C-alpha positions as a printed NumPy array, in Angstrom:
array([[  0.   ,   0.   ,   0.   ],
       [  1.236,   3.459,  -0.873],
       [  0.283,   6.243,   1.533],
       [  1.413,   9.836,   1.897],
       [  2.113,   9.415,   5.632],
       [  2.116,   6.746,   8.358],
       [ -1.113,   8.298,   9.704],
       [ -2.804,   7.906,   6.326],
       [ -1.619,   4.312,   6.051],
       [ -2.974,   3.544,   9.535],
       [ -6.37 ,   5.06 ,   8.663],
       [ -6.606,   3.054,   5.431],
       [ -5.575,  -0.194,   7.174],
       [ -8.086,   0.358,   9.972],
       [-10.936,   1.178,   7.585],
       [-10.152,  -1.995,   5.607],
       [-10.216,  -3.966,   8.858],
       [-13.667,  -2.439,   9.546],
       [-14.883,  -3.546,   6.118],
       [-14.649,  -0.198,   4.32 ],
       [-12.364,  -0.135,   1.296],
       [-11.464,   2.768,  -0.957],
       [-12.762,   1.589,  -4.32 ],
       [-12.467,   4.388,  -6.88 ],
       [-11.981,   8.095,  -7.358],
       [-13.545,   9.628, -10.447],
       [-13.842,  13.304,  -9.533],
       [-16.024,  14.46 ,  -8.06 ],
       [-17.194,  10.939,  -7.074],
       [-15.555,   8.892,  -4.332],
       [-16.607,   5.239,  -4.224],
       [-16.199,   2.965,  -1.21 ],
       [-16.782,  -0.776,  -1.13 ],
       [-18.589,  -1.76 ,   2.062],
       [-18.246,  -5.338,   3.282],
       [-20.952,  -6.002,   5.893],
       [-19.67 ,  -7.783,   9.03 ],
       [-22.612, -10.174,   8.902],
       [-23.782, -12.272,   6.009],
       [-24.435, -10.031,   3.091],
       [-22.915,  -9.033,  -0.178],
       [-20.442,  -6.168,  -0.451],
       [-21.902,  -3.022,  -1.982],
       [-20.638,   0.296,  -3.29 ],
       [-21.391,   3.629,  -1.61 ],
       [-20.697,   6.822,  -3.478],
       [-20.03 ,  10.317,  -2.205],
       [-19.759,  13.583,  -4.095],
       [-16.652,  15.435,  -2.992],
       [-17.603,  19.09 ,  -2.658],
       [-14.258,  20.393,  -1.391],
       [-10.819,  19.253,  -0.305],
       [ -8.656,  21.458,   1.889],
       [ -5.154,  20.004,   1.874],
       [ -2.993,  19.735,   4.959],
       [ -0.72 ,  22.704,   5.535],
       [  1.737,  23.384,   8.32 ],
       [ -0.276,  26.488,   9.208],
       [ -3.703,  24.745,   9.394],
       [ -2.269,  21.48 ,  10.792],
       [ -5.243,  19.583,   9.419],
       [ -6.825,  18.227,   6.254],
       [-10.532,  18.624,   5.53 ],
       [-12.843,  17.065,   2.993],
       [-16.494,  17.932,   2.493],
       [-18.785,  15.374,   0.853],
       [-22.44 ,  14.874,  -0.001],
       [-23.881,  11.387,   0.581],
       [-26.698,   9.523,  -1.175],
       [-29.257,  11.072,   1.204],
       [-28.074,  14.549,   0.188],
       [-26.519,  15.125,   3.632],
       [-23.34 ,  17.169,   3.661],
       [-20.566,  15.867,   5.918],
       [-17.241,  17.369,   6.94 ],
       [-14.323,  15.065,   7.768],
       [-11.191,  16.431,   9.419],
       [ -7.872,  14.759,  10.176],
       [ -5.183,  16.679,  11.962],
       [ -3.314,  17.741,  15.039],
       [ -5.23 ,  17.932,  18.311],
       [ -4.215,  21.571,  18.651],
       [ -6.048,  22.434,  15.443],
       [ -9.052,  20.08 ,  15.671],
       [-10.079,  20.268,  19.349],
       [-10.927,  23.997,  19.212],
       [-13.378,  23.198,  16.387],
       [-15.361,  20.696,  18.479],
       [-18.721,  21.774,  19.848],
       [-18.39 ,  21.669,  23.643],
       [-21.861,  23.146,  24.106],
       [-25.331,  21.872,  23.312],
       [-27.196,  18.852,  24.687],
       [-24.475,  16.297,  23.842],
       [-21.398,  18.536,  23.926],
       [-20.131,  17.91 ,  27.482],
       [-20.722,  14.146,  27.268],
       [-19.048,  13.873,  23.862],
       [-16.146,  16.076,  24.966],
       [-15.523,  13.92 ,  28.047],
       [-15.618,  10.769,  25.895],
       [-13.24 ,  12.332,  23.338],
       [-10.78 ,  13.254,  26.083],
       [-10.89 ,   9.73 ,  27.544],
       [-10.271,   8.184,  24.107],
       [ -7.302,  10.48 ,  23.415],
       [ -5.846,   9.519,  26.794],
       [ -6.407,   5.807,  26.097],
       [ -4.763,   6.039,  22.655],
       [ -1.775,   7.848,  24.183],
       [ -1.4  ,   5.121,  26.833],
       [ -1.477,   2.465,  24.093],
       [  1.239,   4.311,  22.164],
       [ -1.174,   5.033,  19.316],
       [ -1.31 ,   8.764,  19.86 ],
       [  1.039,  11.415,  21.198],
       [ -0.073,  14.402,  23.201]])
């Protein structure tokens, strides 16, 4: 597998392990092959890529914005904690609970040597 960074390679390997495989890129369409964990045939899911903001040393993150088959727009971000954590919503009905869970997961990953803080 060819990846632009060890982080990217780890994400691709983990998604494959979860049954989600990058299948094709025919701009603006991204196709994923989904292999259900239970009995069932693999199927293709397609997303329309609306924007891609490349990683820069200033932003310290990469962002992609996609539209799914239900016409929902989703934003996916990968990057340094220092650039992503301030973007998280700490307010609202689920904010404090989600923030506490996120903090515990970051701590767990650091203890496992999977994440540095």
